[in-house]
mmCIF file of C-alpha atoms and ligand atoms in Angstrom:
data_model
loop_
_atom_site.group_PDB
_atom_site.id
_atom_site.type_symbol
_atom_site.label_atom_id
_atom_site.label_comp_id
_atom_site.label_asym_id
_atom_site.label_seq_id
_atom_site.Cartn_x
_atom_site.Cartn_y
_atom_site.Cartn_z
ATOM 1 C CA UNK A 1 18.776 26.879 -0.156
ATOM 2 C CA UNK A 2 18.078 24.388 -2.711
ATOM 3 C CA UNK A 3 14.106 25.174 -4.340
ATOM 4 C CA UNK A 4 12.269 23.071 -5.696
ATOM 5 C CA UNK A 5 9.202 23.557 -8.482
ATOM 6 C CA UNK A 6 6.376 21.513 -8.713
ATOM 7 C CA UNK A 7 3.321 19.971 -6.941
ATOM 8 C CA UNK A 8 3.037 17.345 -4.722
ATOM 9 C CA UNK A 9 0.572 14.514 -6.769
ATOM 10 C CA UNK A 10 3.168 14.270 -9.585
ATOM 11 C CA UNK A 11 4.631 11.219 -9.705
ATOM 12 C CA UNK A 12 8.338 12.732 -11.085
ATOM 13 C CA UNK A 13 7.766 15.450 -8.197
ATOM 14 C CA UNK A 14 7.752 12.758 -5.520
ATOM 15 C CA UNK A 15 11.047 11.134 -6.824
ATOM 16 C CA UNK A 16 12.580 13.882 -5.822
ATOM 17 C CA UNK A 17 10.428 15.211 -2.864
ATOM 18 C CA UNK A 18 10.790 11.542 -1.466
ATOM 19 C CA UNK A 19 14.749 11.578 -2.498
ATOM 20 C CA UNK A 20 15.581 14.711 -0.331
ATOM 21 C CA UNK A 21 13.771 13.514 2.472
ATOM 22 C CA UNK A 22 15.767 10.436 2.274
ATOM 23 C CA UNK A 23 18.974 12.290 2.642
ATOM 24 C CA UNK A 24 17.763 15.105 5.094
ATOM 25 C CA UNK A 25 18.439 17.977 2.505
ATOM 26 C CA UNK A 26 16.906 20.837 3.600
ATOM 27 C CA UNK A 27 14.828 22.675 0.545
ATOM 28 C CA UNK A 28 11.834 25.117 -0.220
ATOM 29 C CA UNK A 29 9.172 23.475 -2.822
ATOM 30 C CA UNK A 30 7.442 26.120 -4.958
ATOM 31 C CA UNK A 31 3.940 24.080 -6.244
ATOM 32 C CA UNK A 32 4.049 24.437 -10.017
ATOM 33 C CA UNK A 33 1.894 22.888 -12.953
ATOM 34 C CA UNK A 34 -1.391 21.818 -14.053
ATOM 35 C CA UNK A 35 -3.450 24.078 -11.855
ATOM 36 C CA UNK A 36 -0.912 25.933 -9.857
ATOM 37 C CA UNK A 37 0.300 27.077 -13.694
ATOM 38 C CA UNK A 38 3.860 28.259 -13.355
ATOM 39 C CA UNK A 39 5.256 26.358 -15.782
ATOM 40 C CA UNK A 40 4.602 28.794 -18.742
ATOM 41 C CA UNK A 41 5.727 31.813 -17.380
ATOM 42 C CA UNK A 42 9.283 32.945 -18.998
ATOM 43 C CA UNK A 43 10.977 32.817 -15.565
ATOM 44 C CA UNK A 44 10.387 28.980 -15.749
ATOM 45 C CA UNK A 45 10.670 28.584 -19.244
ATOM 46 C CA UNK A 46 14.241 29.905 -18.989
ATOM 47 C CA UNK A 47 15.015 27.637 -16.567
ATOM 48 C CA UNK A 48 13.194 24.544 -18.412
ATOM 49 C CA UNK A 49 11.978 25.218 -21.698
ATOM 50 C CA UNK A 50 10.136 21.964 -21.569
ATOM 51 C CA UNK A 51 7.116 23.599 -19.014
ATOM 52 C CA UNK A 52 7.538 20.301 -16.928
ATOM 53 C CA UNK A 53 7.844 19.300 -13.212
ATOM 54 C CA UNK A 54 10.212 18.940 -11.513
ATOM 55 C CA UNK A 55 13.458 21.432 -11.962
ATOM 56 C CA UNK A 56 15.205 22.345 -8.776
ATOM 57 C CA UNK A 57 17.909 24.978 -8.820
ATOM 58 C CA UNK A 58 21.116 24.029 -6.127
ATOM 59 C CA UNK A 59 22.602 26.698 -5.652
ATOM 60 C CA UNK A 60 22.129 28.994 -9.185
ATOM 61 C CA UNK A 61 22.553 25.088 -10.523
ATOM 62 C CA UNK A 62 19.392 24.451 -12.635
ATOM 63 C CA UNK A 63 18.430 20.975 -13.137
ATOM 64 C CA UNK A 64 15.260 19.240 -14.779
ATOM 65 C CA UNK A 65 14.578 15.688 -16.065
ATOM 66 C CA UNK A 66 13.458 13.861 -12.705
ATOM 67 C CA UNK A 67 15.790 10.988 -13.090
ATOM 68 C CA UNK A 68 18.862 13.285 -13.725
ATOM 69 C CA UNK A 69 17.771 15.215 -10.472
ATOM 70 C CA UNK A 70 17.647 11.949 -8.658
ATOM 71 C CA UNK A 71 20.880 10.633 -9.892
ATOM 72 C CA UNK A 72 22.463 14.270 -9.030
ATOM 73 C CA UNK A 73 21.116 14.365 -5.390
ATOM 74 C CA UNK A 74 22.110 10.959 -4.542
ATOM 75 C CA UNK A 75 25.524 11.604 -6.156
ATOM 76 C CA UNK A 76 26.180 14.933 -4.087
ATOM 77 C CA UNK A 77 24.804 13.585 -1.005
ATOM 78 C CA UNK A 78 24.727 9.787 -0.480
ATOM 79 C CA UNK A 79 27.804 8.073 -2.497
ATOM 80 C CA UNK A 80 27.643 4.635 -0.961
ATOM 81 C CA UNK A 81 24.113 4.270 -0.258
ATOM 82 C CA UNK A 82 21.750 5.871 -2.341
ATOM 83 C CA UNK A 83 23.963 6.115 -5.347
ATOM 84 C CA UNK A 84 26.075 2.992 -4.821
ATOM 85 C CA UNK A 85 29.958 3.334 -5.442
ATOM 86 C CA UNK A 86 30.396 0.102 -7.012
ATOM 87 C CA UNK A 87 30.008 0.194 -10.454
ATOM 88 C CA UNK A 88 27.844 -2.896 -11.384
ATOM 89 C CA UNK A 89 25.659 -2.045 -8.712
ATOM 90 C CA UNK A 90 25.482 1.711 -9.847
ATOM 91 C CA UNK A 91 24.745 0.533 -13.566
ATOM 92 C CA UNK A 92 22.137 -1.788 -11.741
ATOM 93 C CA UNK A 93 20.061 0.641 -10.099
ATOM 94 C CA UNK A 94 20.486 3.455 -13.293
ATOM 95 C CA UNK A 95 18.953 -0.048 -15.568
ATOM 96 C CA UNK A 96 16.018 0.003 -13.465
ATOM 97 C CA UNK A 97 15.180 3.430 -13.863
ATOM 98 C CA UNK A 98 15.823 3.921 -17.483
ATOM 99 C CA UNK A 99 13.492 0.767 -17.262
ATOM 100 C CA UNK A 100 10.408 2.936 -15.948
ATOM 101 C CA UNK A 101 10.941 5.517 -18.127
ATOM 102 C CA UNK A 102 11.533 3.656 -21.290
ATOM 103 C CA UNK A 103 9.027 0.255 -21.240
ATOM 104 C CA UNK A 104 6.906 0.698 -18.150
ATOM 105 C CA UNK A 105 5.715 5.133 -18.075
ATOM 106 C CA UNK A 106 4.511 4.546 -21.698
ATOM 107 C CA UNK A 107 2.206 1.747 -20.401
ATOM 108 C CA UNK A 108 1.002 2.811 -17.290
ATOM 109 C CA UNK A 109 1.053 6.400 -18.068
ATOM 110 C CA UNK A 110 -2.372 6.081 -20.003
ATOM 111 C CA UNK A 111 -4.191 3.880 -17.684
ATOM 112 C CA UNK A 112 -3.669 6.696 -15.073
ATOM 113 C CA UNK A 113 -4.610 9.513 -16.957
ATOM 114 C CA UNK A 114 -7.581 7.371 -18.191
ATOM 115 C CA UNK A 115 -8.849 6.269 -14.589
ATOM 116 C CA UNK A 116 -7.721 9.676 -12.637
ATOM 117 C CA UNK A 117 -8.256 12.364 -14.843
ATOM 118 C CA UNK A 118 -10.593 11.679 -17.523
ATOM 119 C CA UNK A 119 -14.349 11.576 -16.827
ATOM 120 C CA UNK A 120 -16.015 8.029 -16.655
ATOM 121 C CA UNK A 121 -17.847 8.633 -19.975
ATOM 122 C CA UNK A 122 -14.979 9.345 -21.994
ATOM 123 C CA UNK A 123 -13.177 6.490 -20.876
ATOM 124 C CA UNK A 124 -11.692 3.669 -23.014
ATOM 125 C CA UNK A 125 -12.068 0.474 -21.232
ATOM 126 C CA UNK A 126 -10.429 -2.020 -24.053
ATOM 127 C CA UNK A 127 -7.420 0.698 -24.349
ATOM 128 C CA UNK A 128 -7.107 0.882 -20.423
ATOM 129 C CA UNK A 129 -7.297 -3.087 -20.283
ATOM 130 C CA UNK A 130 -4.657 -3.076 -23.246
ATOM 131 C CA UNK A 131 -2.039 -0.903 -21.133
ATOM 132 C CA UNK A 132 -2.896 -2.499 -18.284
ATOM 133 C CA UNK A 133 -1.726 -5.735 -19.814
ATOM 134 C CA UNK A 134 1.436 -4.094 -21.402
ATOM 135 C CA UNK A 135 2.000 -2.738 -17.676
ATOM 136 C CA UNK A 136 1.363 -6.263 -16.154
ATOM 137 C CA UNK A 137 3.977 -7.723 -18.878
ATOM 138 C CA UNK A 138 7.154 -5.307 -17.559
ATOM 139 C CA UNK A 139 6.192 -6.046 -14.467
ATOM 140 C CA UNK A 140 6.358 -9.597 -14.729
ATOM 141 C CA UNK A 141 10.170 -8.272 -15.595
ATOM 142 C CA UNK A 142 10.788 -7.431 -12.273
ATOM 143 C CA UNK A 143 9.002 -9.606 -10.358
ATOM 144 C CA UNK A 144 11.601 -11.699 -11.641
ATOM 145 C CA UNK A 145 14.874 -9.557 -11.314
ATOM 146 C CA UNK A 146 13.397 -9.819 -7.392
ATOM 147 C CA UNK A 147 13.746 -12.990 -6.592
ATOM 148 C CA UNK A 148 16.227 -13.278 -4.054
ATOM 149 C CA UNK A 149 16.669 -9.862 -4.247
ATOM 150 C CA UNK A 150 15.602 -6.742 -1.371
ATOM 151 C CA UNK A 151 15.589 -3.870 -3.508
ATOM 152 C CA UNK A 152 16.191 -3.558 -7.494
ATOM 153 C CA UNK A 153 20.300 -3.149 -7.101
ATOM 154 C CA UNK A 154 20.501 -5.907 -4.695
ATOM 155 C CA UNK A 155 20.619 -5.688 -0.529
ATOM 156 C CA UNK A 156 20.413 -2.150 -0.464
ATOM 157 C CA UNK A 157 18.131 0.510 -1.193
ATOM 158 C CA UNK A 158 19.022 3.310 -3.627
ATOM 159 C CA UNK A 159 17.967 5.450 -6.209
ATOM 160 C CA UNK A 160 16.549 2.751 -8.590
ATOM 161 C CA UNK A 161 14.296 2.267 -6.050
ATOM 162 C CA UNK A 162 12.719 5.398 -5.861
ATOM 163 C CA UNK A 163 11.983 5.706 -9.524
ATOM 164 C CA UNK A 164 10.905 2.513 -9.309
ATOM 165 C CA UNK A 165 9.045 2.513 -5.774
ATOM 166 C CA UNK A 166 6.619 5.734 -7.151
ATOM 167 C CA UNK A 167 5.319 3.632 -9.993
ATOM 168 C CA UNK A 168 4.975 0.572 -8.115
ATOM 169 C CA UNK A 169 2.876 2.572 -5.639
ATOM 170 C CA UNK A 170 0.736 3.726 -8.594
ATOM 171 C CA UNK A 171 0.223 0.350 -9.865
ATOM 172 C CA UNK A 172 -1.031 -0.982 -6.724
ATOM 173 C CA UNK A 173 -3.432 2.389 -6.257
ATOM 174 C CA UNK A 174 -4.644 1.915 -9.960
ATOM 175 C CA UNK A 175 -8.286 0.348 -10.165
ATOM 176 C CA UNK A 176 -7.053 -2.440 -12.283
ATOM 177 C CA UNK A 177 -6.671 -6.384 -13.229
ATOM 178 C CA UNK A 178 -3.053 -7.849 -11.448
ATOM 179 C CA UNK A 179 -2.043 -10.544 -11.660
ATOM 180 C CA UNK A 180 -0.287 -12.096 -8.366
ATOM 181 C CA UNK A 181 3.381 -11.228 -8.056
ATOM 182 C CA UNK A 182 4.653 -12.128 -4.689
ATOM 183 C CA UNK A 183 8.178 -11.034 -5.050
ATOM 184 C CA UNK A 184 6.995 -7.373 -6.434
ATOM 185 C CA UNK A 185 4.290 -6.788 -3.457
ATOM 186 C CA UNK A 186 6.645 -7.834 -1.177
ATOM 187 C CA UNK A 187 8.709 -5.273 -2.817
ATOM 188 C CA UNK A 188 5.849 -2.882 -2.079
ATOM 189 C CA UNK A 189 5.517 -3.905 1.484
ATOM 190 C CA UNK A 190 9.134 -2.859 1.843
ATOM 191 C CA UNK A 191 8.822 0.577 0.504
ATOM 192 C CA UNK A 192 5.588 1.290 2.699
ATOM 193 C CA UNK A 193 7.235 1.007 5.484
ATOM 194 C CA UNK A 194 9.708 3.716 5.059
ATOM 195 C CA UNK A 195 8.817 6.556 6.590
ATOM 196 C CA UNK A 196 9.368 9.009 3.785
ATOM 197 C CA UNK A 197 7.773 7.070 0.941
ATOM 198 C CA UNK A 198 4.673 7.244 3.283
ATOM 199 C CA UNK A 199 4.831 11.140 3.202
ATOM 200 C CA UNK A 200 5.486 11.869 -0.476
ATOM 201 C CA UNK A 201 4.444 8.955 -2.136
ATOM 202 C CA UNK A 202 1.123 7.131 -0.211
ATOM 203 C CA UNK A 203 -1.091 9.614 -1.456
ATOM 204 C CA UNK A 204 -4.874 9.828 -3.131
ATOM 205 C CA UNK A 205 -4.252 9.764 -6.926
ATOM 206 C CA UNK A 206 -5.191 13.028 -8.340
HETATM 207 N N1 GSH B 1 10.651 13.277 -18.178
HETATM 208 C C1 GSH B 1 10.218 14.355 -17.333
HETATM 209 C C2 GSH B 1 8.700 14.392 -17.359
HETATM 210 C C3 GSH B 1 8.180 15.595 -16.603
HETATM 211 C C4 GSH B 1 6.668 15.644 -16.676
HETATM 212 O O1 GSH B 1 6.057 15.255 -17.693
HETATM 213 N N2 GSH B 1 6.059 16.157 -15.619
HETATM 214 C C5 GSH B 1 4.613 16.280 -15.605
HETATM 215 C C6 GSH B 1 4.086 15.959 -14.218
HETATM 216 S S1 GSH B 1 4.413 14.282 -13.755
HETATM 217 C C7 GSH B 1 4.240 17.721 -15.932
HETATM 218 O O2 GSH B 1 5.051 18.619 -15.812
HETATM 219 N N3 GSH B 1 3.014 17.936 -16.383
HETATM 220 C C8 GSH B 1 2.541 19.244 -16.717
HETATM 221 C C9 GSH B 1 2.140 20.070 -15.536
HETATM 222 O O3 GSH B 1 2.166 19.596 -14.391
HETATM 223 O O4 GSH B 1 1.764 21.220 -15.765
HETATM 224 C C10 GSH B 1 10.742 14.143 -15.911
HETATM 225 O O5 GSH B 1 10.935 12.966 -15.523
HETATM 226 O O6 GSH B 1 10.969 15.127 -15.196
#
């Protein structure tokens, strides 16, 4: 059965935790990193010498980079939906998510770490406020790819928007300054209602 490592309040986790559950794959989850350690041990370092979360192994297939392992489940299980079979479309959707990992992670990244897991007295408020507004700026990005638009690739929903659902979600959870934009929490809206974003994704930040 396929396993997956890694624990459940990291946002690259719940791509794929929220992925599989999308396409009904059935799977054991092993919780790995930050406190549940793991990641270290040469076991795991053979499989991903970079000591992050996620890798899943498929089968003696060993995979890491959460976007890869999205792109690789949606490609073995869901050609036509989740990983669209037109080409534009595919291109689309893979834009979108080298998107959030290029120009929007860097920017929200630290405002996370700053507001979820650093104490309140060794916070940076001008730096936060600074990232904030570089997050606000891609978003503005979007907001205007959406116009029109139901999901980031067009009508449909597919893998672009689950990279880019789990950082919307932490945008909207982050104790910050937004500014209005109607298009992207419409966007949101849409996501929340799907029953597996609500159980991998709608959870406390921690
Ligand atoms: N680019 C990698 C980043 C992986 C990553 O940085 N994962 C974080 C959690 S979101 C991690 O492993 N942190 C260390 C830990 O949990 O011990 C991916 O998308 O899989």
């Amino acid at each position: 059965m396929l396993k997956v490592w890694g624990r459940v309040n990291s946002i690259n986790v719940q791509k794929v935790l929220w992925t599989l559950d999308e396409l009904q794959v059935a799977h054991e989850r092993v919780d790995a990193g930050m406190a549940f350690g793991i990641v270290n041990e040469p076991f795991y370092t053979k499989m991903n010498p970079n000591s992050r979360v996620p890798t899943i192994d498929d089968d003696g297939f060993v995979l890491w980079e959460s976007n890869a392992i999205v792109r690789y489940l949606a490609a073995k299980h869901a050609p036509g939906t989740l990983w669209p079979t037109d080409l534009k479309v595919r291109a689309d959707a893979d834009r979108w998510m080298d998107w959030i990992s290029n120009h929007v992670s860097p920017a929200i990244g630290p405002v996370f770490w700053a507001l979820v897991r650093t104490p309140a007295d060794k916070r940076n408020p001008a730096q936060i406020e600074a990232d904030a507004e570089k997050t606000a700026q891609q978003f503005q990005i979007l907001e205007q790819s959406l116009a029109g638009r139901t999901y980031v690739a067009g009508d449909e929903f597919s893998m672009g928007d689950i990279v880019v659902g789990v950082t919307v979600y932490r945008w909207y959870a982050l104790d910050v300054k937004r500014p209005r934009l109607a298009n992207l929490e419409a966007y949101h809206a849409r996501l929340r209602e799907r029953p597996a974003f609500q159980r991998h994704v709608m959870l406390p930040l921690t």
